[in-house]
Amino acid sequence: GTFSQEKWSPTNPVRFKVGSSTVLSQIVQMVSQAQRSKAPMQRMADHVAGWFVMVVIAISVLTFFGWGVFGPEPSWVYGLINAVAVLIIACPCALGLATPMSIMVATGRGASNGVLFRDAAAIENLRKIDTLIIDKTGTLTEGQPSFDKVIALSGYEENEVLRLAASLDQGSEHPLADAIVRAARERDLVLSRPTSFESGSGIGVKGELNGQQLSLGNTALMEQLGISVKAFVPEAEKLRAE
């Protein structure tokens, strides 16, 4: 991973995790573990198949000797053919392969859609679930904010406000800054590079753009700058409630 205060500043790569300790490797291990694990239904199927195999072998042996002793000539040839036929017809292959194959397909399809199962039992128990509690951010949502709209004050044009904000936010790594920059580029707005840039931890950014001092941030930053935002609070709360 890398750490940088500004997107265009030089960075020195630092390895935090390598090999089997990386997130990707752990995901691969989790999928493999889930595919190797056995669901309760599979354990029961394996248990039944184990007894069934012994019964089938016993019937096949009886068939071989039954045809060999009591069958028409060549009796032992007929006995061998019919014994093999019993093994082929009664072999519990479907019983032994159906469950593990379905588990493998389910875990693979789940992983391709971003859903990881810890073990096969979780897949089988899904049919019993009537209430599902899920983390929202990055799970049900995309994990990154998206830009909605600009509410410009009287005398200001929306695209110009967005262009100035995006130009300043080019130097920030905050997810909200990324959303603003993406929105400006989607509107084909021409962005300028600020001549100075300062990022305040958790409150916003400040900088100089074309000789103008610009500030972009939350109410804490506005209070530091002595800018009153009380007139905009009702509209902001209304948007937050949507």
mmCIF file of N, CA and C in Angstrom, residues 8-130:
data_model
loop_
_atom_site.group_PDB
_atom_site.id
_atom_site.type_symbol
_atom_site.label_atom_id
_atom_site.label_comp_id
_atom_site.label_asym_id
_atom_site.label_seq_id
_atom_site.Cartn_x
_atom_site.Cartn_y
_atom_site.Cartn_z
ATOM 1 N N TRP A 8 -0.685 14.205 -6.513
ATOM 2 C CA TRP A 8 0.391 14.330 -7.473
ATOM 3 C C TRP A 8 1.768 14.363 -6.812
ATOM 4 N N SER A 9 1.817 14.179 -5.491
ATOM 5 C CA SER A 9 3.113 14.173 -4.817
ATOM 6 C C SER A 9 3.768 12.815 -4.977
ATOM 7 N N PRO A 10 5.117 12.756 -4.967
ATOM 8 C CA PRO A 10 5.797 11.461 -5.092
ATOM 9 C C PRO A 10 5.534 10.585 -3.885
ATOM 10 N N THR A 11 5.455 9.306 -4.092
ATOM 11 C CA THR A 11 5.175 8.361 -3.012
ATOM 12 C C THR A 11 6.251 7.299 -2.961
ATOM 13 N N ASN A 12 6.478 6.795 -1.776
ATOM 14 C CA ASN A 12 7.385 5.678 -1.570
ATOM 15 C C ASN A 12 6.561 4.463 -1.199
ATOM 16 N N PRO A 13 6.524 3.437 -2.046
ATOM 17 C CA PRO A 13 5.714 2.259 -1.733
ATOM 18 C C PRO A 13 6.202 1.578 -0.462
ATOM 19 N N VAL A 14 5.247 1.183 0.370
ATOM 20 C CA VAL A 14 5.556 0.457 1.603
ATOM 21 C C VAL A 14 4.721 -0.805 1.620
ATOM 22 N N ARG A 15 5.351 -1.941 1.788
ATOM 23 C CA ARG A 15 4.628 -3.209 1.848
ATOM 24 C C ARG A 15 4.121 -3.427 3.262
ATOM 25 N N PHE A 16 2.807 -3.504 3.410
ATOM 26 C CA PHE A 16 2.217 -3.796 4.708
ATOM 27 C C PHE A 16 1.995 -5.290 4.882
ATOM 28 N N LYS A 17 1.585 -5.963 3.806
ATOM 29 C CA LYS A 17 1.350 -7.408 3.856
ATOM 30 C C LYS A 17 1.785 -8.016 2.527
ATOM 31 N N VAL A 18 2.344 -9.208 2.589
ATOM 32 C CA VAL A 18 2.791 -9.890 1.378
ATOM 33 C C VAL A 18 2.340 -11.337 1.423
ATOM 34 N N GLY A 19 2.337 -11.959 0.233
ATOM 35 C CA GLY A 19 2.060 -13.392 0.162
ATOM 36 C C GLY A 19 0.705 -13.771 0.709
ATOM 37 N N SER A 20 0.700 -14.765 1.579
ATOM 38 C CA SER A 20 -0.555 -15.294 2.118
ATOM 39 C C SER A 20 -1.243 -14.339 3.078
ATOM 40 N N SER A 21 -0.574 -13.245 3.470
ATOM 41 C CA SER A 21 -1.170 -12.289 4.404
ATOM 42 C C SER A 21 -2.017 -11.237 3.704
ATOM 43 N N THR A 22 -1.963 -11.170 2.379
ATOM 44 C CA THR A 22 -2.721 -10.155 1.666
ATOM 45 C C THR A 22 -4.209 -10.487 1.671
ATOM 46 N N VAL A 23 -5.020 -9.460 1.456
ATOM 47 C CA VAL A 23 -6.471 -9.649 1.443
ATOM 48 C C VAL A 23 -6.884 -10.595 0.321
ATOM 49 N N LEU A 24 -6.273 -10.436 -0.855
ATOM 50 C CA LEU A 24 -6.621 -11.294 -1.991
ATOM 51 C C LEU A 24 -6.328 -12.751 -1.674
ATOM 52 N N SER A 25 -5.173 -13.010 -1.070
ATOM 53 C CA SER A 25 -4.816 -14.385 -0.723
ATOM 54 C C SER A 25 -5.785 -14.960 0.301
ATOM 55 N N GLN A 26 -6.202 -14.144 1.265
ATOM 56 C CA GLN A 26 -7.146 -14.616 2.278
ATOM 57 C C GLN A 26 -8.505 -14.917 1.668
ATOM 58 N N ILE A 27 -8.911 -14.129 0.666
ATOM 59 C CA ILE A 27 -10.177 -14.401 -0.021
ATOM 60 C C ILE A 27 -10.106 -15.732 -0.754
ATOM 61 N N VAL A 28 -8.992 -15.964 -1.449
ATOM 62 C CA VAL A 28 -8.811 -17.234 -2.162
ATOM 63 C C VAL A 28 -8.837 -18.402 -1.183
ATOM 64 N N GLN A 29 -8.177 -18.244 -0.034
ATOM 65 C CA GLN A 29 -8.156 -19.305 0.969
ATOM 66 C C GLN A 29 -9.553 -19.569 1.522
ATOM 67 N N MET A 30 -10.328 -18.490 1.733
ATOM 68 C CA MET A 30 -11.676 -18.657 2.269
ATOM 69 C C MET A 30 -12.575 -19.405 1.286
ATOM 70 N N VAL A 31 -12.468 -19.058 -0.006
ATOM 71 C CA VAL A 31 -13.272 -19.751 -1.013
ATOM 72 C C VAL A 31 -12.875 -21.217 -1.095
ATOM 73 N N SER A 32 -11.570 -21.490 -1.061
ATOM 74 C CA SER A 32 -11.096 -22.879 -1.118
ATOM 75 C C SER A 32 -11.552 -23.664 0.101
ATOM 76 N N GLN A 33 -11.501 -23.023 1.267
ATOM 77 C CA GLN A 33 -11.940 -23.696 2.491
ATOM 78 C C GLN A 33 -13.429 -24.018 2.436
ATOM 79 N N ALA A 34 -14.225 -23.078 1.926
ATOM 80 C CA ALA A 34 -15.666 -23.314 1.820
ATOM 81 C C ALA A 34 -15.965 -24.456 0.862
ATOM 82 N N GLN A 35 -15.199 -24.544 -0.237
ATOM 83 C CA GLN A 35 -15.429 -25.613 -1.207
ATOM 84 C C GLN A 35 -15.003 -26.972 -0.662
ATOM 85 N N ARG A 36 -14.016 -26.974 0.242
ATOM 86 C CA ARG A 36 -13.560 -28.245 0.823
ATOM 87 C C ARG A 36 -14.435 -28.703 1.980
ATOM 88 N N SER A 37 -15.116 -27.767 2.624
ATOM 89 C CA SER A 37 -15.937 -28.129 3.782
ATOM 90 C C SER A 37 -17.175 -28.906 3.349
ATOM 91 N N LYS A 38 -17.759 -29.613 4.301
ATOM 92 C CA LYS A 38 -18.931 -30.438 4.011
ATOM 93 C C LYS A 38 -20.161 -29.891 4.732
ATOM 94 N N ALA A 39 -21.234 -29.768 3.985
ATOM 95 C CA ALA A 39 -22.505 -29.376 4.579
ATOM 96 C C ALA A 39 -23.114 -30.571 5.302
ATOM 97 N N PRO A 40 -24.009 -30.329 6.272
ATOM 98 C CA PRO A 40 -24.660 -31.447 6.969
ATOM 99 C C PRO A 40 -25.320 -32.436 6.014
ATOM 100 N N MET A 41 -25.948 -31.934 4.962
ATOM 101 C CA MET A 41 -26.588 -32.815 3.990
ATOM 102 C C MET A 41 -25.556 -33.687 3.280
ATOM 103 N N GLN A 42 -24.377 -33.110 3.006
ATOM 104 C CA GLN A 42 -23.337 -33.887 2.334
ATOM 105 C C GLN A 42 -22.795 -34.979 3.254
ATOM 106 N N ARG A 43 -22.662 -34.676 4.541
ATOM 107 C CA ARG A 43 -22.190 -35.701 5.476
ATOM 108 C C ARG A 43 -23.172 -36.865 5.530
ATOM 109 N N MET A 44 -24.464 -36.535 5.533
ATOM 110 C CA MET A 44 -25.467 -37.592 5.555
ATOM 111 C C MET A 44 -25.431 -38.391 4.248
ATOM 112 N N ALA A 45 -25.264 -37.681 3.121
ATOM 113 C CA ALA A 45 -25.196 -38.369 1.829
ATOM 114 C C ALA A 45 -23.981 -39.284 1.761
ATOM 115 N N ASP A 46 -22.842 -38.819 2.286
ATOM 116 C CA ASP A 46 -21.639 -39.657 2.297
ATOM 117 C C ASP A 46 -21.832 -40.883 3.177
ATOM 118 N N HIS A 47 -22.524 -40.697 4.308
ATOM 119 C CA HIS A 47 -22.774 -41.823 5.214
ATOM 120 C C HIS A 47 -23.666 -42.868 4.539
ATOM 121 N N VAL A 48 -24.742 -42.384 3.894
ATOM 122 C CA VAL A 48 -25.652 -43.299 3.200
ATOM 123 C C VAL A 48 -24.933 -43.973 2.036
ATOM 124 N N ALA A 49 -24.137 -43.191 1.295
ATOM 125 C CA ALA A 49 -23.428 -43.747 0.144
ATOM 126 C C ALA A 49 -22.431 -44.817 0.569
ATOM 127 N N GLY A 50 -21.799 -44.615 1.746
ATOM 128 C CA GLY A 50 -20.854 -45.613 2.237
ATOM 129 C C GLY A 50 -21.503 -46.963 2.463
ATOM 130 N N TRP A 51 -22.671 -46.963 3.119
ATOM 131 C CA TRP A 51 -23.406 -48.222 3.321
ATOM 132 C C TRP A 51 -23.964 -48.755 2.007
ATOM 133 N N PHE A 52 -24.418 -47.839 1.157
ATOM 134 C CA PHE A 52 -25.021 -48.250 -0.103
ATOM 135 C C PHE A 52 -24.001 -48.965 -0.989
ATOM 136 N N VAL A 53 -22.760 -48.490 -0.978
ATOM 137 C CA VAL A 53 -21.707 -49.123 -1.783
ATOM 138 C C VAL A 53 -21.489 -50.567 -1.349
ATOM 139 N N MET A 54 -21.449 -50.787 -0.043
ATOM 140 C CA MET A 54 -21.241 -52.153 0.453
ATOM 141 C C MET A 54 -22.400 -53.061 0.061
ATOM 142 N N VAL A 55 -23.623 -52.530 0.131
ATOM 143 C CA VAL A 55 -24.796 -53.318 -0.258
ATOM 144 C C VAL A 55 -24.738 -53.654 -1.748
ATOM 145 N N VAL A 56 -24.369 -52.671 -2.573
ATOM 146 C CA VAL A 56 -24.288 -52.892 -4.018
ATOM 147 C C VAL A 56 -23.223 -53.933 -4.347
ATOM 148 N N ILE A 57 -22.075 -53.847 -3.682
ATOM 149 C CA ILE A 57 -21.014 -54.834 -3.923
ATOM 150 C C ILE A 57 -21.483 -56.233 -3.538
ATOM 151 N N ALA A 58 -22.196 -56.323 -2.409
ATOM 152 C CA ALA A 58 -22.702 -57.628 -1.972
ATOM 153 C C ALA A 58 -23.694 -58.197 -2.988
ATOM 154 N N ILE A 59 -24.591 -57.345 -3.490
ATOM 155 C CA ILE A 59 -25.561 -57.798 -4.494
ATOM 156 C C ILE A 59 -24.848 -58.211 -5.776
ATOM 157 N N SER A 60 -23.806 -57.458 -6.150
ATOM 158 C CA SER A 60 -23.050 -57.789 -7.358
ATOM 159 C C SER A 60 -22.367 -59.147 -7.227
ATOM 160 N N VAL A 61 -21.803 -59.428 -6.054
ATOM 161 C CA VAL A 61 -21.152 -60.725 -5.822
ATOM 162 C C VAL A 61 -22.175 -61.853 -5.880
ATOM 163 N N LEU A 62 -23.339 -61.630 -5.242
ATOM 164 C CA LEU A 62 -24.398 -62.642 -5.283
ATOM 165 C C LEU A 62 -24.872 -62.875 -6.718
ATOM 166 N N THR A 63 -24.969 -61.795 -7.494
ATOM 167 C CA THR A 63 -25.382 -61.930 -8.895
ATOM 168 C C THR A 63 -24.377 -62.768 -9.686
ATOM 169 N N PHE A 64 -23.095 -62.505 -9.440
ATOM 170 C CA PHE A 64 -22.047 -63.231 -10.153
ATOM 171 C C PHE A 64 -22.133 -64.731 -9.867
ATOM 172 N N PHE A 65 -22.210 -65.083 -8.585
ATOM 173 C CA PHE A 65 -22.254 -66.504 -8.239
ATOM 174 C C PHE A 65 -23.604 -67.131 -8.591
ATOM 175 N N GLY A 66 -24.691 -66.349 -8.481
ATOM 176 C CA GLY A 66 -26.004 -66.875 -8.833
ATOM 177 C C GLY A 66 -26.077 -67.263 -10.301
ATOM 178 N N TRP A 67 -25.599 -66.372 -11.184
ATOM 179 C CA TRP A 67 -25.571 -66.698 -12.608
ATOM 180 C C TRP A 67 -24.550 -67.798 -12.901
ATOM 181 N N GLY A 68 -23.427 -67.766 -12.188
ATOM 182 C CA GLY A 68 -22.396 -68.769 -12.441
ATOM 183 C C GLY A 68 -22.833 -70.173 -12.079
ATOM 184 N N VAL A 69 -23.614 -70.290 -11.009
ATOM 185 C CA VAL A 69 -24.035 -71.617 -10.531
ATOM 186 C C VAL A 69 -25.321 -72.070 -11.209
ATOM 187 N N PHE A 70 -26.280 -71.150 -11.318
ATOM 188 C CA PHE A 70 -27.605 -71.556 -11.793
ATOM 189 C C PHE A 70 -27.921 -71.084 -13.220
ATOM 190 N N GLY A 71 -27.089 -70.264 -13.806
ATOM 191 C CA GLY A 71 -27.387 -69.711 -15.118
ATOM 192 C C GLY A 71 -27.015 -70.646 -16.250
ATOM 193 N N PRO A 72 -27.485 -70.349 -17.473
ATOM 194 C CA PRO A 72 -27.153 -71.159 -18.660
ATOM 195 C C PRO A 72 -25.703 -70.921 -19.067
ATOM 196 N N GLU A 73 -25.191 -71.833 -19.856
ATOM 197 C CA GLU A 73 -23.812 -71.711 -20.328
ATOM 198 C C GLU A 73 -23.710 -70.592 -21.371
ATOM 199 N N PRO A 74 -22.608 -69.862 -21.429
ATOM 200 C CA PRO A 74 -21.508 -69.876 -20.447
ATOM 201 C C PRO A 74 -21.917 -69.097 -19.199
ATOM 202 N N SER A 75 -22.230 -69.811 -18.137
ATOM 203 C CA SER A 75 -22.837 -69.218 -16.943
ATOM 204 C C SER A 75 -21.935 -68.184 -16.267
ATOM 205 N N TRP A 76 -20.627 -68.471 -16.187
ATOM 206 C CA TRP A 76 -19.744 -67.539 -15.479
ATOM 207 C C TRP A 76 -19.526 -66.250 -16.275
ATOM 208 N N VAL A 77 -19.593 -66.354 -17.596
ATOM 209 C CA VAL A 77 -19.502 -65.135 -18.414
ATOM 210 C C VAL A 77 -20.727 -64.267 -18.191
ATOM 211 N N TYR A 78 -21.914 -64.925 -18.219
ATOM 212 C CA TYR A 78 -23.142 -64.181 -17.919
ATOM 213 C C TYR A 78 -23.098 -63.602 -16.507
ATOM 214 N N GLY A 79 -22.550 -64.371 -15.595
ATOM 215 C CA GLY A 79 -22.449 -63.894 -14.216
ATOM 216 C C GLY A 79 -21.590 -62.647 -14.110
ATOM 217 N N LEU A 80 -20.442 -62.641 -14.822
ATOM 218 C CA LEU A 80 -19.557 -61.474 -14.794
ATOM 219 C C LEU A 80 -20.226 -60.256 -15.421
ATOM 220 N N ILE A 81 -20.887 -60.480 -16.569
ATOM 221 C CA ILE A 81 -21.555 -59.365 -17.254
ATOM 222 C C ILE A 81 -22.633 -58.750 -16.375
ATOM 223 N N ASN A 82 -23.449 -59.587 -15.757
ATOM 224 C CA ASN A 82 -24.541 -59.072 -14.926
ATOM 225 C C ASN A 82 -24.036 -58.468 -13.621
ATOM 226 N N ALA A 83 -22.940 -59.000 -13.089
ATOM 227 C CA ALA A 83 -22.364 -58.412 -11.874
ATOM 228 C C ALA A 83 -21.852 -57.002 -12.144
ATOM 229 N N VAL A 84 -21.181 -56.846 -13.284
ATOM 230 C CA VAL A 84 -20.704 -55.511 -13.671
ATOM 231 C C VAL A 84 -21.880 -54.577 -13.932
ATOM 232 N N ALA A 85 -22.945 -55.110 -14.547
ATOM 233 C CA ALA A 85 -24.141 -54.296 -14.808
ATOM 234 C C ALA A 85 -24.751 -53.785 -13.512
ATOM 235 N N VAL A 86 -24.780 -54.643 -12.488
ATOM 236 C CA VAL A 86 -25.305 -54.222 -11.178
ATOM 237 C C VAL A 86 -24.459 -53.089 -10.609
ATOM 238 N N LEU A 87 -23.136 -53.218 -10.708
ATOM 239 C CA LEU A 87 -22.249 -52.173 -10.190
ATOM 240 C C LEU A 87 -22.456 -50.851 -10.923
ATOM 241 N N ILE A 88 -22.623 -50.931 -12.244
ATOM 242 C CA ILE A 88 -22.790 -49.706 -13.035
ATOM 243 C C ILE A 88 -24.124 -49.035 -12.741
ATOM 244 N N ILE A 89 -25.189 -49.841 -12.702
ATOM 245 C CA ILE A 89 -26.533 -49.283 -12.531
ATOM 246 C C ILE A 89 -26.754 -48.762 -11.117
ATOM 247 N N ALA A 90 -26.292 -49.509 -10.126
ATOM 248 C CA ALA A 90 -26.596 -49.167 -8.736
ATOM 249 C C ALA A 90 -25.521 -48.316 -8.068
ATOM 250 N N CYS A 91 -24.461 -47.948 -8.778
ATOM 251 C CA CYS A 91 -23.396 -47.141 -8.173
ATOM 252 C C CYS A 91 -23.954 -45.785 -7.727
ATOM 253 N N PRO A 92 -23.736 -45.387 -6.475
ATOM 254 C CA PRO A 92 -24.302 -44.124 -5.961
ATOM 255 C C PRO A 92 -23.466 -42.905 -6.347
ATOM 256 N N CYS A 93 -23.061 -42.821 -7.602
ATOM 257 C CA CYS A 93 -22.227 -41.692 -8.037
ATOM 258 C C CYS A 93 -22.973 -40.366 -7.902
ATOM 259 N N ALA A 94 -24.228 -40.365 -8.356
ATOM 260 C CA ALA A 94 -25.008 -39.128 -8.287
ATOM 261 C C ALA A 94 -25.180 -38.669 -6.851
ATOM 262 N N LEU A 95 -25.404 -39.629 -5.951
ATOM 263 C CA LEU A 95 -25.588 -39.295 -4.540
ATOM 264 C C LEU A 95 -24.320 -38.698 -3.949
ATOM 265 N N GLY A 96 -23.173 -39.215 -4.364
ATOM 266 C CA GLY A 96 -21.912 -38.732 -3.811
ATOM 267 C C GLY A 96 -21.392 -37.461 -4.446
ATOM 268 N N LEU A 97 -21.815 -37.171 -5.693
ATOM 269 C CA LEU A 97 -21.278 -36.022 -6.414
ATOM 270 C C LEU A 97 -22.197 -34.810 -6.419
ATOM 271 N N ALA A 98 -23.494 -35.021 -6.258
ATOM 272 C CA ALA A 98 -24.448 -33.918 -6.406
ATOM 273 C C ALA A 98 -24.205 -32.810 -5.387
ATOM 274 N N THR A 99 -24.082 -33.177 -4.105
ATOM 275 C CA THR A 99 -23.930 -32.154 -3.068
ATOM 276 C C THR A 99 -22.612 -31.405 -3.176
ATOM 277 N N PRO A 100 -21.444 -32.089 -3.258
ATOM 278 C CA PRO A 100 -20.199 -31.315 -3.374
ATOM 279 C C PRO A 100 -20.131 -30.463 -4.632
ATOM 280 N N MET A 101 -20.741 -30.940 -5.717
ATOM 281 C CA MET A 101 -20.738 -30.145 -6.942
ATOM 282 C C MET A 101 -21.562 -28.868 -6.760
ATOM 283 N N SER A 102 -22.714 -28.996 -6.105
ATOM 284 C CA SER A 102 -23.552 -27.816 -5.877
ATOM 285 C C SER A 102 -22.866 -26.829 -4.937
ATOM 286 N N ILE A 103 -22.145 -27.333 -3.927
ATOM 287 C CA ILE A 103 -21.412 -26.461 -3.010
ATOM 288 C C ILE A 103 -20.316 -25.710 -3.758
ATOM 289 N N MET A 104 -19.601 -26.407 -4.617
ATOM 290 C CA MET A 104 -18.515 -25.779 -5.375
ATOM 291 C C MET A 104 -19.048 -24.697 -6.303
ATOM 292 N N VAL A 105 -20.156 -24.987 -6.972
ATOM 293 C CA VAL A 105 -20.747 -23.996 -7.875
ATOM 294 C C VAL A 105 -21.253 -22.793 -7.090
ATOM 295 N N ALA A 106 -21.904 -23.033 -5.944
ATOM 296 C CA ALA A 106 -22.459 -21.939 -5.138
ATOM 297 C C ALA A 106 -21.365 -21.028 -4.602
ATOM 298 N N THR A 107 -20.282 -21.597 -4.077
ATOM 299 C CA THR A 107 -19.195 -20.773 -3.550
ATOM 300 C C THR A 107 -18.493 -20.007 -4.667
ATOM 301 N N GLY A 108 -18.325 -20.640 -5.819
ATOM 302 C CA GLY A 108 -17.697 -19.954 -6.943
ATOM 303 C C GLY A 108 -18.532 -18.804 -7.467
ATOM 304 N N ARG A 109 -19.849 -19.041 -7.628
ATOM 305 C CA ARG A 109 -20.736 -17.975 -8.098
ATOM 306 C C ARG A 109 -20.840 -16.869 -7.063
ATOM 307 N N GLY A 110 -20.874 -17.253 -5.793
ATOM 308 C CA GLY A 110 -20.930 -16.244 -4.737
ATOM 309 C C GLY A 110 -19.697 -15.359 -4.742
ATOM 310 N N ALA A 111 -18.525 -15.969 -4.871
ATOM 311 C CA ALA A 111 -17.280 -15.193 -4.884
ATOM 312 C C ALA A 111 -17.227 -14.247 -6.074
ATOM 313 N N SER A 112 -17.730 -14.692 -7.228
ATOM 314 C CA SER A 112 -17.722 -13.829 -8.416
ATOM 315 C C SER A 112 -18.659 -12.638 -8.252
ATOM 316 N N ASN A 113 -19.626 -12.743 -7.337
ATOM 317 C CA ASN A 113 -20.553 -11.640 -7.066
ATOM 318 C C ASN A 113 -20.231 -10.920 -5.764
ATOM 319 N N GLY A 114 -19.054 -11.198 -5.204
ATOM 320 C CA GLY A 114 -18.626 -10.492 -4.001
ATOM 321 C C GLY A 114 -19.180 -11.044 -2.710
ATOM 322 N N VAL A 115 -19.725 -12.255 -2.730
ATOM 323 C CA VAL A 115 -20.269 -12.887 -1.523
ATOM 324 C C VAL A 115 -19.393 -14.081 -1.176
ATOM 325 N N LEU A 116 -18.811 -14.068 0.018
ATOM 326 C CA LEU A 116 -17.920 -15.143 0.447
ATOM 327 C C LEU A 116 -18.590 -15.961 1.541
ATOM 328 N N PHE A 117 -18.583 -17.270 1.391
ATOM 329 C CA PHE A 117 -19.123 -18.185 2.394
ATOM 330 C C PHE A 117 -17.968 -18.797 3.172
ATOM 331 N N ARG A 118 -18.109 -18.804 4.503
ATOM 332 C CA ARG A 118 -17.043 -19.354 5.337
ATOM 333 C C ARG A 118 -17.003 -20.867 5.255
ATOM 334 N N ASP A 119 -18.176 -21.497 5.167
ATOM 335 C CA ASP A 119 -18.208 -22.952 5.025
ATOM 336 C C ASP A 119 -19.486 -23.360 4.313
ATOM 337 N N ALA A 120 -19.559 -24.635 3.958
ATOM 338 C CA ALA A 120 -20.697 -25.133 3.188
ATOM 339 C C ALA A 120 -21.985 -25.124 3.998
ATOM 340 N N ALA A 121 -21.876 -25.260 5.323
ATOM 341 C CA ALA A 121 -23.078 -25.265 6.162
ATOM 342 C C ALA A 121 -23.841 -23.952 6.042
ATOM 343 N N ALA A 122 -23.116 -22.843 5.845
ATOM 344 C CA ALA A 122 -23.777 -21.544 5.704
ATOM 345 C C ALA A 122 -24.667 -21.514 4.470
ATOM 346 N N ILE A 123 -24.226 -22.151 3.391
ATOM 347 C CA ILE A 123 -25.033 -22.193 2.167
ATOM 348 C C ILE A 123 -26.307 -22.989 2.399
ATOM 349 N N GLU A 124 -26.178 -24.127 3.072
ATOM 350 C CA GLU A 124 -27.353 -24.964 3.319
ATOM 351 C C GLU A 124 -28.345 -24.278 4.251
ATOM 352 N N ASN A 125 -27.832 -23.506 5.220
ATOM 353 C CA ASN A 125 -28.705 -22.858 6.198
ATOM 354 C C ASN A 125 -29.378 -21.605 5.660
ATOM 355 N N LEU A 126 -29.002 -21.159 4.466
ATOM 356 C CA LEU A 126 -29.622 -19.962 3.895
ATOM 357 C C LEU A 126 -31.127 -20.121 3.730
ATOM 358 N N ARG A 127 -31.568 -21.326 3.457
ATOM 359 C CA ARG A 127 -33.007 -21.547 3.240
ATOM 360 C C ARG A 127 -33.818 -21.350 4.513
ATOM 361 N N LYS A 128 -33.158 -21.359 5.681
ATOM 362 C CA LYS A 128 -33.861 -21.206 6.954
ATOM 363 C C LYS A 128 -33.909 -19.751 7.420
ATOM 364 N N ILE A 129 -33.213 -18.866 6.721
ATOM 365 C CA ILE A 129 -33.105 -17.477 7.175
ATOM 366 C C ILE A 129 -34.392 -16.719 6.873
ATOM 367 N N ASP A 130 -34.900 -16.003 7.888
ATOM 368 C CA ASP A 130 -36.054 -15.129 7.669
ATOM 369 C C ASP A 130 -35.719 -13.661 7.944
#
